[in-house]
PDB file of C-alpha atoms in Angstrom:
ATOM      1  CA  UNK A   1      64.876-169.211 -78.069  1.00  0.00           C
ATOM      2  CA  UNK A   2      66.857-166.855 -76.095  1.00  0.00           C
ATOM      3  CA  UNK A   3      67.345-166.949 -72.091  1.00  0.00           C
ATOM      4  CA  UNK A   4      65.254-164.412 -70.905  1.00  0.00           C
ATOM      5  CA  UNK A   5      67.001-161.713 -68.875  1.00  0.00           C
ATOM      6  CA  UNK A   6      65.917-159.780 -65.816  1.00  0.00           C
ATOM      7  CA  UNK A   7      67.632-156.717 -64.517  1.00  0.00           C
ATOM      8  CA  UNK A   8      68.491-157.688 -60.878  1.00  0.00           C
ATOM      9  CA  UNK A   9      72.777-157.227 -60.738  1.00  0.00           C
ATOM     10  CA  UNK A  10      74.479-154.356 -62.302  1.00  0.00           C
ATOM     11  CA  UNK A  11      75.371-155.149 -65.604  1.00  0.00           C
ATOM     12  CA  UNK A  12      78.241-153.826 -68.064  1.00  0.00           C
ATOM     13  CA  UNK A  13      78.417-153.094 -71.946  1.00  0.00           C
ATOM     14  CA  UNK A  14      80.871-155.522 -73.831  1.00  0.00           C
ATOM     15  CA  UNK A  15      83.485-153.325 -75.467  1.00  0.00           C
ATOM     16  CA  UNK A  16      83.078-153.109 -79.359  1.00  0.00           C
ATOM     17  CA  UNK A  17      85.704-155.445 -80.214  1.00  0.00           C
ATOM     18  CA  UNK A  18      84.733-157.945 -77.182  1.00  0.00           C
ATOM     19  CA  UNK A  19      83.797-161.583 -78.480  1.00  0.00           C
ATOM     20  CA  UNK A  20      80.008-162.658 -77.383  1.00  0.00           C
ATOM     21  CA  UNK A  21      79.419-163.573 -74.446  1.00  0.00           C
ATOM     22  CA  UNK A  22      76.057-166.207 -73.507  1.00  0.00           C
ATOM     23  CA  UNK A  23      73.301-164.198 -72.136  1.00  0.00           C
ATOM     24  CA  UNK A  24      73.085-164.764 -68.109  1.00  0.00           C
ATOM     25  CA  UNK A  25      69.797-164.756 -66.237  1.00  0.00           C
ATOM     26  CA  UNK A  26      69.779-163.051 -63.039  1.00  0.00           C
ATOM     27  CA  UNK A  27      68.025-164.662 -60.561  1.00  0.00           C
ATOM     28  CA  UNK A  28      68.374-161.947 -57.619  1.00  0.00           C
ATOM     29  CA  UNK A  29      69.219-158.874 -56.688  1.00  0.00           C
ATOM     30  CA  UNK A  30      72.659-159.644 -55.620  1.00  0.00           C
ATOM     31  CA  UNK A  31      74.546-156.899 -53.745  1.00  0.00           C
ATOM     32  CA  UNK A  32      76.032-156.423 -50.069  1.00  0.00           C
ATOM     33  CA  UNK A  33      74.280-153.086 -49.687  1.00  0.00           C
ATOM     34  CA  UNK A  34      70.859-152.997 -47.522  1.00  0.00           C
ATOM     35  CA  UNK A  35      68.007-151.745 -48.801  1.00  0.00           C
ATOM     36  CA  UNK A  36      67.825-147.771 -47.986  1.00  0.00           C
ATOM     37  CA  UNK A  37      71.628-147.781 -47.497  1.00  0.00           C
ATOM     38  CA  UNK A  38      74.200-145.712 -49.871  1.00  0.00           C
ATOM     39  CA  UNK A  39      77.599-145.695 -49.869  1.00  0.00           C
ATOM     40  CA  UNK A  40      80.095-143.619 -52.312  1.00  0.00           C
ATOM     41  CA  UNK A  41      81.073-145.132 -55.490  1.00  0.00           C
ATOM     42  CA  UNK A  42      83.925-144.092 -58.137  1.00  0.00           C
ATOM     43  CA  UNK A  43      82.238-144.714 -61.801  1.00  0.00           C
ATOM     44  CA  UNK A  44      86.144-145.432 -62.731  1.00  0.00           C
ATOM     45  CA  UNK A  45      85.117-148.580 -60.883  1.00  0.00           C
ATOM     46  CA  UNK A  46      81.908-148.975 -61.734  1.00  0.00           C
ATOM     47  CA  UNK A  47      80.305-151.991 -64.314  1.00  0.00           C
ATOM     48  CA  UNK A  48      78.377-149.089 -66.575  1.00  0.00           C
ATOM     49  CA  UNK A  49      81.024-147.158 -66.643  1.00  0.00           C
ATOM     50  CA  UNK A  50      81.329-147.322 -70.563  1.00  0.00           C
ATOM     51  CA  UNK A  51      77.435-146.291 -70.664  1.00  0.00           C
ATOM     52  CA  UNK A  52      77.849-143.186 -68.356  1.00  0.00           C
ATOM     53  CA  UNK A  53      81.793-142.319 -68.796  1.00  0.00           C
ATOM     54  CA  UNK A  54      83.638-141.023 -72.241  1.00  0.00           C
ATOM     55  CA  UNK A  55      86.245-142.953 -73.754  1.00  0.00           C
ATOM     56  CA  UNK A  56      89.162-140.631 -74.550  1.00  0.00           C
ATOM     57  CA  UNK A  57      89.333-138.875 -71.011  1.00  0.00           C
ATOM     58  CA  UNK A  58      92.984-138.100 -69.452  1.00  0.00           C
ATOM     59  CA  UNK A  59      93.969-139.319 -66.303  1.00  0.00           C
ATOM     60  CA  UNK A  60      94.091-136.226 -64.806  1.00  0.00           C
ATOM     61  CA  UNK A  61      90.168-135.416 -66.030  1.00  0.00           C
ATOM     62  CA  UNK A  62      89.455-138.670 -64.894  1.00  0.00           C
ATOM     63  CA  UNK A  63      90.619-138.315 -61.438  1.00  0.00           C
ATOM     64  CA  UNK A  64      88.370-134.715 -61.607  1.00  0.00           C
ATOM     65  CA  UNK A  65      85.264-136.737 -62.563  1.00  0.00           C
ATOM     66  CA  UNK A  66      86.015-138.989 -59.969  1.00  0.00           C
ATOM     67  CA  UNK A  67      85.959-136.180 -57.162  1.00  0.00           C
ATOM     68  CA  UNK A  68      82.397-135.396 -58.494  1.00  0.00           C
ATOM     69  CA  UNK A  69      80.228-135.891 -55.091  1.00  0.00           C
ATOM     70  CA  UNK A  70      77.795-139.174 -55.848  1.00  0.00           C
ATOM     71  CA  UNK A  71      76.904-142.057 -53.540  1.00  0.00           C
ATOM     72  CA  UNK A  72      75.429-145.453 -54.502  1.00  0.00           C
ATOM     73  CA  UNK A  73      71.860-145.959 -53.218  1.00  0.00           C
ATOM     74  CA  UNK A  74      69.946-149.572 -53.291  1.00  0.00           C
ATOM     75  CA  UNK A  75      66.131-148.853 -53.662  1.00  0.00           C
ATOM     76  CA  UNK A  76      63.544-151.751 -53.134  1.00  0.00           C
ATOM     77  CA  UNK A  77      60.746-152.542 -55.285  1.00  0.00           C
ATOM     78  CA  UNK A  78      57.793-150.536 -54.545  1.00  0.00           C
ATOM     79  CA  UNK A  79      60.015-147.542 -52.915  1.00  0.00           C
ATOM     80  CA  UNK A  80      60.144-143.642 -54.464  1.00  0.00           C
ATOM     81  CA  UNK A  81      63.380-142.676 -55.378  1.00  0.00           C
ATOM     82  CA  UNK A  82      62.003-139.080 -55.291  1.00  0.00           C
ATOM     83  CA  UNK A  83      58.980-136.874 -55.477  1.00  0.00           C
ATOM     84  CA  UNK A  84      57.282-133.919 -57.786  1.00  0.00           C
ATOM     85  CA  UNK A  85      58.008-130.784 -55.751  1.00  0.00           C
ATOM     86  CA  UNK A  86      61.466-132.340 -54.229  1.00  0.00           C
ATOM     87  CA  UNK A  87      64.667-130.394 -54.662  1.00  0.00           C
ATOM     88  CA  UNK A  88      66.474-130.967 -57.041  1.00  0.00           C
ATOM     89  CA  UNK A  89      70.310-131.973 -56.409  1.00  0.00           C
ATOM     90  CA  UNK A  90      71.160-135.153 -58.244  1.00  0.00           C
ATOM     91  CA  UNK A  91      70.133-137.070 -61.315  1.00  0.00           C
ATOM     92  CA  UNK A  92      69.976-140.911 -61.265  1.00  0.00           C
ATOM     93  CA  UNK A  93      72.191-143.485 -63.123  1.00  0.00           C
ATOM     94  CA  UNK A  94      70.184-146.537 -62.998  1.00  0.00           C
ATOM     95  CA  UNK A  95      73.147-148.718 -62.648  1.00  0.00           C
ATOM     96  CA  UNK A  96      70.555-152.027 -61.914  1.00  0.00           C
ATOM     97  CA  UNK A  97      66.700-152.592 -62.117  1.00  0.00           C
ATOM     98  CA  UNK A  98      64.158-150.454 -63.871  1.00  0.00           C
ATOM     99  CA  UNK A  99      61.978-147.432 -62.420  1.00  0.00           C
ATOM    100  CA  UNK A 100      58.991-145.524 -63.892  1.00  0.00           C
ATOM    101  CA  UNK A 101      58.302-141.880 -63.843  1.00  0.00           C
ATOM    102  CA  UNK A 102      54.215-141.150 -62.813  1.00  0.00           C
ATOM    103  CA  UNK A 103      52.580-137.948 -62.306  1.00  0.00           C
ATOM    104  CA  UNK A 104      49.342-137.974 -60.218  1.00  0.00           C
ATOM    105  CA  UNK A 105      46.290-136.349 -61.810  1.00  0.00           C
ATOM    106  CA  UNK A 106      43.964-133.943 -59.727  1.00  0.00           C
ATOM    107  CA  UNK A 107      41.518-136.791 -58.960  1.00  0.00           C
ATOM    108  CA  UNK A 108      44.688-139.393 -57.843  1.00  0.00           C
ATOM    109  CA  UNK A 109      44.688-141.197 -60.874  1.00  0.00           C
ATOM    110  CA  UNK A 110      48.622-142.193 -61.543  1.00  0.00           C
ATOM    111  CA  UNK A 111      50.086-141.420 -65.129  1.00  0.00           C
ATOM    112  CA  UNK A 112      52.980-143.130 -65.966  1.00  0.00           C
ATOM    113  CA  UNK A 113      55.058-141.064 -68.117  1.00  0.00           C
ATOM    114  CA  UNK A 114      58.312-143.078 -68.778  1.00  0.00           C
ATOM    115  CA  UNK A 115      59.953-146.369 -67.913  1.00  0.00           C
ATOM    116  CA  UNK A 116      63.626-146.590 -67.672  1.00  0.00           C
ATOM    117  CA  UNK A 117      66.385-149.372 -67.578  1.00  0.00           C
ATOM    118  CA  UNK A 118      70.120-149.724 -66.391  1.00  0.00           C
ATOM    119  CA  UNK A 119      72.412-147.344 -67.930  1.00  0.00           C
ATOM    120  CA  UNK A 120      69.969-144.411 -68.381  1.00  0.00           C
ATOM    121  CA  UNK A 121      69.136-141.547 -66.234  1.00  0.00           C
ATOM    122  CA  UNK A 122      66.297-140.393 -64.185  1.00  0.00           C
ATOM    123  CA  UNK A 123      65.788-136.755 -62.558  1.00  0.00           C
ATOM    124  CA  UNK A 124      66.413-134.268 -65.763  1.00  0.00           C
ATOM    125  CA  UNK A 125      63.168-132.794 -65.977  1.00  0.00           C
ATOM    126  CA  UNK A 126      64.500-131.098 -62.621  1.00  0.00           C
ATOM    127  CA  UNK A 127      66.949-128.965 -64.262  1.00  0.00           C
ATOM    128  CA  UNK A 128      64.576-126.293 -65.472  1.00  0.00           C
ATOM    129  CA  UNK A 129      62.477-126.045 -62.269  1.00  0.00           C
ATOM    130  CA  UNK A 130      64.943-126.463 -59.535  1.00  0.00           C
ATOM    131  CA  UNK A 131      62.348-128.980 -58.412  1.00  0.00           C
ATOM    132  CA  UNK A 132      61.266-133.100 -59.581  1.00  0.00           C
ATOM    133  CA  UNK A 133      58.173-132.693 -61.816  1.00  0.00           C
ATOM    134  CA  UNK A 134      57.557-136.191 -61.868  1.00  0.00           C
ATOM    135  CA  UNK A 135      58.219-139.205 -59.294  1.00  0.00           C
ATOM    136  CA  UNK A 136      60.218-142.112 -59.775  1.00  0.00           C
ATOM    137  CA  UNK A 137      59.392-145.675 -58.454  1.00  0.00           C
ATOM    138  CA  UNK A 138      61.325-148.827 -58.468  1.00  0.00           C
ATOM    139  CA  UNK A 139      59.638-151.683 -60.381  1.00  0.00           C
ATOM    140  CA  UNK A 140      62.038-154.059 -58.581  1.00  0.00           C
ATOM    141  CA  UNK A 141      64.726-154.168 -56.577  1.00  0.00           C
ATOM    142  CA  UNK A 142      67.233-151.610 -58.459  1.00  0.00           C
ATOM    143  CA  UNK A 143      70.707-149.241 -57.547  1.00  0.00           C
ATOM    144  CA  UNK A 144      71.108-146.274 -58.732  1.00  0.00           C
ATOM    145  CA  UNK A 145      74.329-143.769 -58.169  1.00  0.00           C
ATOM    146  CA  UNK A 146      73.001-140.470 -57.536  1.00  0.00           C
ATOM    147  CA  UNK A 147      75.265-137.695 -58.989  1.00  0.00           C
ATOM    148  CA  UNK A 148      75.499-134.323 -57.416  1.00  0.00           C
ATOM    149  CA  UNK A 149      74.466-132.301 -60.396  1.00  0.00           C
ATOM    150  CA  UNK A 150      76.348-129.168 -59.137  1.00  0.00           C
ATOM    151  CA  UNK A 151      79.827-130.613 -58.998  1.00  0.00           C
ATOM    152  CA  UNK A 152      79.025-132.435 -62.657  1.00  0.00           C
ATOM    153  CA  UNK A 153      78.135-129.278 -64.181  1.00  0.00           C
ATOM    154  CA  UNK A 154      81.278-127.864 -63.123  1.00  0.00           C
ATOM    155  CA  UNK A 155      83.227-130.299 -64.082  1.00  0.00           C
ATOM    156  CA  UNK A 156      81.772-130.711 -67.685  1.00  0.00           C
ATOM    157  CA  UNK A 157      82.333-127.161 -68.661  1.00  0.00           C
ATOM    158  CA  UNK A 158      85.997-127.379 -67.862  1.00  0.00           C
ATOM    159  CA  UNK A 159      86.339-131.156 -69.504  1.00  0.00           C
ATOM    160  CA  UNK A 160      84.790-130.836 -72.938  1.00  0.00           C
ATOM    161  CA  UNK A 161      84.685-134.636 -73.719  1.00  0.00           C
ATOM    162  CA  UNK A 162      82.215-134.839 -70.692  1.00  0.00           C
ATOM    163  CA  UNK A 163      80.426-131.984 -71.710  1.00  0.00           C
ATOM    164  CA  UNK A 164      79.701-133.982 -74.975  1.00  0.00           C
ATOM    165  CA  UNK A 165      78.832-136.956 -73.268  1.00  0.00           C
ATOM    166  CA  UNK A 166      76.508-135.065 -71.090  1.00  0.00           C
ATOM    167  CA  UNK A 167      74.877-133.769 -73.805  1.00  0.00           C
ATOM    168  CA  UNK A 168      74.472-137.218 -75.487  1.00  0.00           C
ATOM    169  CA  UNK A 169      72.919-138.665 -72.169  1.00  0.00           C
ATOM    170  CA  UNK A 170      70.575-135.929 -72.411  1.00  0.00           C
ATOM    171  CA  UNK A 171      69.602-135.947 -76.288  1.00  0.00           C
ATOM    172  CA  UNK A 172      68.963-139.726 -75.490  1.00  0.00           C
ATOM    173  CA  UNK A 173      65.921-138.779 -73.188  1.00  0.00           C
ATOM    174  CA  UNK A 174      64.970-136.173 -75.296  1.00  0.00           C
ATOM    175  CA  UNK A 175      64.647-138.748 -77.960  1.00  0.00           C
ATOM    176  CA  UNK A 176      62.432-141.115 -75.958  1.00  0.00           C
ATOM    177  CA  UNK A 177      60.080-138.432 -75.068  1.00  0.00           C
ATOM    178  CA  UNK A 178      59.818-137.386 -78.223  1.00  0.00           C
ATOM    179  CA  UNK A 179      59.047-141.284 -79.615  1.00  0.00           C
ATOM    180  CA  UNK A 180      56.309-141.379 -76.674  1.00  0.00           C
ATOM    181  CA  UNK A 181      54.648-138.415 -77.983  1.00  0.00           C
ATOM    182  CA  UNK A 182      54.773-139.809 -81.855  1.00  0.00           C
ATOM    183  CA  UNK A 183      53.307-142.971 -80.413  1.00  0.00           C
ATOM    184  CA  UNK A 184      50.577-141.505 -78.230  1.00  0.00           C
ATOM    185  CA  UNK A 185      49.804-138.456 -81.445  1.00  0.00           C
ATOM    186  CA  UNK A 186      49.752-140.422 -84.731  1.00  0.00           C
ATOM    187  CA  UNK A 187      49.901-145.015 -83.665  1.00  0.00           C
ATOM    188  CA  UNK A 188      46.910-146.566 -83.263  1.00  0.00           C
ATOM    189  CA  UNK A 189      46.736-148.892 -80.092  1.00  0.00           C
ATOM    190  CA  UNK A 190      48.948-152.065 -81.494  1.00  0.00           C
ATOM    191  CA  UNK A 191      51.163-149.811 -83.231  1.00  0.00           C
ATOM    192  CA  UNK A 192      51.881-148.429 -79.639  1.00  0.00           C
ATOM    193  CA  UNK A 193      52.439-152.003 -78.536  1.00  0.00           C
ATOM    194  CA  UNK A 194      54.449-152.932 -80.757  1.00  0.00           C
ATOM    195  CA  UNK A 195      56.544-150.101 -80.920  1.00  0.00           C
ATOM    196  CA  UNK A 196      56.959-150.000 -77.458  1.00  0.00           C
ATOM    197  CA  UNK A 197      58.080-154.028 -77.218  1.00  0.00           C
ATOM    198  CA  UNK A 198      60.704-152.759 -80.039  1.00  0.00           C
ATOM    199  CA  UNK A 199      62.151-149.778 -78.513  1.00  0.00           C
ATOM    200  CA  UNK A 200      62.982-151.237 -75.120  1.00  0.00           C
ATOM    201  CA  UNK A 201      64.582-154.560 -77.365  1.00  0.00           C
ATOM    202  CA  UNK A 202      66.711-151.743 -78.915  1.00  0.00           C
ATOM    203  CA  UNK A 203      67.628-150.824 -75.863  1.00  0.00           C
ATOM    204  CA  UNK A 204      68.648-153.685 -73.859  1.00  0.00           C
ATOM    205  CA  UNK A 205      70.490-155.265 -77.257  1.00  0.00           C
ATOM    206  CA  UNK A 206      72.516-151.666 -76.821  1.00  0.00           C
ATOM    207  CA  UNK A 207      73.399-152.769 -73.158  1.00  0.00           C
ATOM    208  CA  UNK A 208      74.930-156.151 -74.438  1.00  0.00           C
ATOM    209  CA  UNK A 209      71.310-158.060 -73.556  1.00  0.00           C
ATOM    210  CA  UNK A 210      68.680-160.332 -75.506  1.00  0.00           C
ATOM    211  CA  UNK A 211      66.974-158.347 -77.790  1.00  0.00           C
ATOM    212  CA  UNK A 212      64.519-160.788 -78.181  1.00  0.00           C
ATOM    213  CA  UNK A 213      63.663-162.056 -74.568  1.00  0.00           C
ATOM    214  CA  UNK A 214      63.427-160.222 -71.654  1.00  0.00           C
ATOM    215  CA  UNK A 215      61.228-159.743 -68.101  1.00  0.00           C
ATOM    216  CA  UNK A 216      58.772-157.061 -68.362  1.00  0.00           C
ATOM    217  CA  UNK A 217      58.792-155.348 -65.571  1.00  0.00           C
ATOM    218  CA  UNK A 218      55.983-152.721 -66.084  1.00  0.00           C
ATOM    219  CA  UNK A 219      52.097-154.272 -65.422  1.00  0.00           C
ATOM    220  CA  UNK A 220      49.788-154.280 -68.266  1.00  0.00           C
ATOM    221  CA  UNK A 221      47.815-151.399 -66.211  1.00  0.00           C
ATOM    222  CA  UNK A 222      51.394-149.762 -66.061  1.00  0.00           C
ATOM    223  CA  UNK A 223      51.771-150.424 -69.930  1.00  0.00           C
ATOM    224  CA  UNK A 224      48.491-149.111 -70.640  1.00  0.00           C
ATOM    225  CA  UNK A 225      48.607-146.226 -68.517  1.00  0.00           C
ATOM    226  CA  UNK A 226      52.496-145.090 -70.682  1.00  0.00           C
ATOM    227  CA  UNK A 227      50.787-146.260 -73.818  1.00  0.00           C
ATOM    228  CA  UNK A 228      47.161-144.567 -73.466  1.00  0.00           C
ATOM    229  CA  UNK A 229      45.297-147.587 -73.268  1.00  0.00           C
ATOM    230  CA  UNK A 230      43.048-149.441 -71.014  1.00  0.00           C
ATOM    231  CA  UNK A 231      44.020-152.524 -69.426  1.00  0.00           C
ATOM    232  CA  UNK A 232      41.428-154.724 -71.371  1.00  0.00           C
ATOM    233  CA  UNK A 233      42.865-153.517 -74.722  1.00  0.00           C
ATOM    234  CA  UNK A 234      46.958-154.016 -73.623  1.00  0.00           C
ATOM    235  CA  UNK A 235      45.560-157.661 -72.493  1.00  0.00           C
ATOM    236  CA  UNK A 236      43.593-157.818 -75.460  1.00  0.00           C
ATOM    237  CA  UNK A 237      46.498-156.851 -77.531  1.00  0.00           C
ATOM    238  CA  UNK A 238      49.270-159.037 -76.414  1.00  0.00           C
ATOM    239  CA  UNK A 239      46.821-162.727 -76.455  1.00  0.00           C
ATOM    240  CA  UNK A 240      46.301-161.499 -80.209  1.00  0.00           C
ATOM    241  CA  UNK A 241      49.806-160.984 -80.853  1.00  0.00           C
ATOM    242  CA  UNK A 242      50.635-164.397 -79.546  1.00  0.00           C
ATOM    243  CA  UNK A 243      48.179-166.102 -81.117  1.00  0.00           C
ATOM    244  CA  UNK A 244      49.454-164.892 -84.124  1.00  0.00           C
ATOM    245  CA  UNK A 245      53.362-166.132 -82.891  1.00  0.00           C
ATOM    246  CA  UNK A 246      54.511-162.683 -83.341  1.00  0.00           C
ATOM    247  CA  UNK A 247      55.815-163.201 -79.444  1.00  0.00           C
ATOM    248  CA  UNK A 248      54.993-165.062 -76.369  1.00  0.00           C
ATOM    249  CA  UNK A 249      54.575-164.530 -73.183  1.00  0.00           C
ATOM    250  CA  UNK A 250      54.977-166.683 -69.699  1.00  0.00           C
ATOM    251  CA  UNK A 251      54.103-164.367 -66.559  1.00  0.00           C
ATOM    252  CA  UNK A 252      55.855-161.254 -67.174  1.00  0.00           C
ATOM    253  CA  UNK A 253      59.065-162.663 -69.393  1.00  0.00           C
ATOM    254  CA  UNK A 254      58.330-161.551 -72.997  1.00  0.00           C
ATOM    255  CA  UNK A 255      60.049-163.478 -75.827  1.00  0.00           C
ATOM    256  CA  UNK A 256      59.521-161.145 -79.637  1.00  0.00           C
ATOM    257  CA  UNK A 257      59.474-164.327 -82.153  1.00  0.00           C
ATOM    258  CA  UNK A 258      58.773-162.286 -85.014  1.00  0.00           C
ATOM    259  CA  UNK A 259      59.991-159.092 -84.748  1.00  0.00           C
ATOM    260  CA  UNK A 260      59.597-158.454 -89.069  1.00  0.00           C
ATOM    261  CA  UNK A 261      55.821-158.299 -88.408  1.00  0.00           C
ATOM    262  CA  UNK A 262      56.087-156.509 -84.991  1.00  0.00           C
ATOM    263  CA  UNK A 263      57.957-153.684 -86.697  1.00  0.00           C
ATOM    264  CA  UNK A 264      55.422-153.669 -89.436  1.00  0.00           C
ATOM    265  CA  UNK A 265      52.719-153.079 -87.253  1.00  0.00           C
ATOM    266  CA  UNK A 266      54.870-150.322 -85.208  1.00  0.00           C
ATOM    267  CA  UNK A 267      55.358-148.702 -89.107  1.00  0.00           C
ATOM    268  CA  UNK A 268      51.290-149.385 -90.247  1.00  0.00           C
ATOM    269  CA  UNK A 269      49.273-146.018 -90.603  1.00  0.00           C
ATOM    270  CA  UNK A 270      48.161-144.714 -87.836  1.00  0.00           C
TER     271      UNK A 270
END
């Protein structure tokens, strides 16, 4: 079995050509910063800066990114990084931690509408509206560097490898919103499960983690509030799965043991 990972440091992506390395636990949120506190931060310095930053970019276009206004902000568990109806000025790298985007229903229910881990980016449905349409909370102690979207726009229509990896940060949330909507339109309830448990695997084994063992930050209301399912069914679901041995699962550390089956049941009729 794998070593379960959590997301409390930052993290960085092995280069293509790097040898293994083990997978390390992190056992705390280990920064100097203080909770609330930001500070500026140069992503040619930065440990995601292959997730967020083009390879191929001159010094001199380097150097302009650089000057792109963007501070480093630790957020603690529990806190809103921002609000539906705030401004909008920055989007989010989540350089450590996870967050999850909730809109509140008319009657104060919570929706949770998407759950996102280091190296991706929170804030973009502000773009059209001017204005967050959706809140974002920390699900544990997390950084993000918040990126003055002004001065990146400018800089990404003048440096055309940026502009491309803007637009590949953005198709990459497009994509996830549009796998939530297949799940939620056409899976039945353990197809969502499963293909939820596979999707964020994906996406920590593209960060350089375990694809197979990980800490699941989200609670099973959380998971079936994003899924469309009631709490009963998600706990229902995941003491069927491992009595099966398709995975297990010790307090909120999730470890896929048979990930042919999972992905047959993500790929099973809805």
């Amino acid at each position: 079995m794998e070593p379960a990972m959590s997301f409390d440091s930052p993290c960085a992506t092995p280069a293509a050509n790097a040898r293994p390395q083990p997978i390390r636990i992190h056992h705390g949120f280990e920064d100097s910063m203080r909770f609330g506190e930001m500070c500026a931060v140069r992503c040619s310095t930065c440990a995601l800066r292959r997730v967020c930053v083009p390879e191929g970019l001159s010094d001199e276009d380097a150097r302009r990114f650089d000057d792109v206004p963007r501070v480093r902000r630790a957020v603690r568990r529990g806190e809103t990084l921002f609000r539906a109806g705030d401004r909008f000025e920055h989007i989010y790298a989540v350089r450590a931690g996870s967050f999850k985007t909730v809109v509140m229903h008319p009657d104060g229910r919570e929706q949770v509408t998407g759950y996102l881990l280091a190296g991706e980016l929170l804030g973009l449905g502000g773009i059209a509206a001017g204005h967050h349409v959706a809140e974002a909370v920390a699900l544990e102690d997390s950084q993000v560097c918040a990126i003055g979207f002004p001065g990146l726009e400018a800089v990404a229509g003048q440096v055309p490898v940026m502009q491309r990896q803007l637009h590949r940060l953005f198709a990459a949330a497009i994509v996830r919103d549009q796998s939530q909507l297949l799940r939620l339109g056409t899976m039945r309830g353990e197809a969502r499960l499963a293909s939820f448990l596979l999707d964020i695997s994906a996406r920590l084994a593209a960060l350089g983690y375990s694809p197979r063992s990980f800490l699941l930050r989200m609670t099973r209301e959380e998971i079936g509030s994003y899924l469309g399912l009631q709490l009963e069914t998600v706990s229902r679901m995941f003491s069927r799965l491992q009595a099966r041995s398709i995975l297990t699962v010790r307090q909120r550390e999730v470890t896929l043991v048979d990930t042919l089956s999972l992905g047959e049941m993500a790929n099973s009729a809805a």
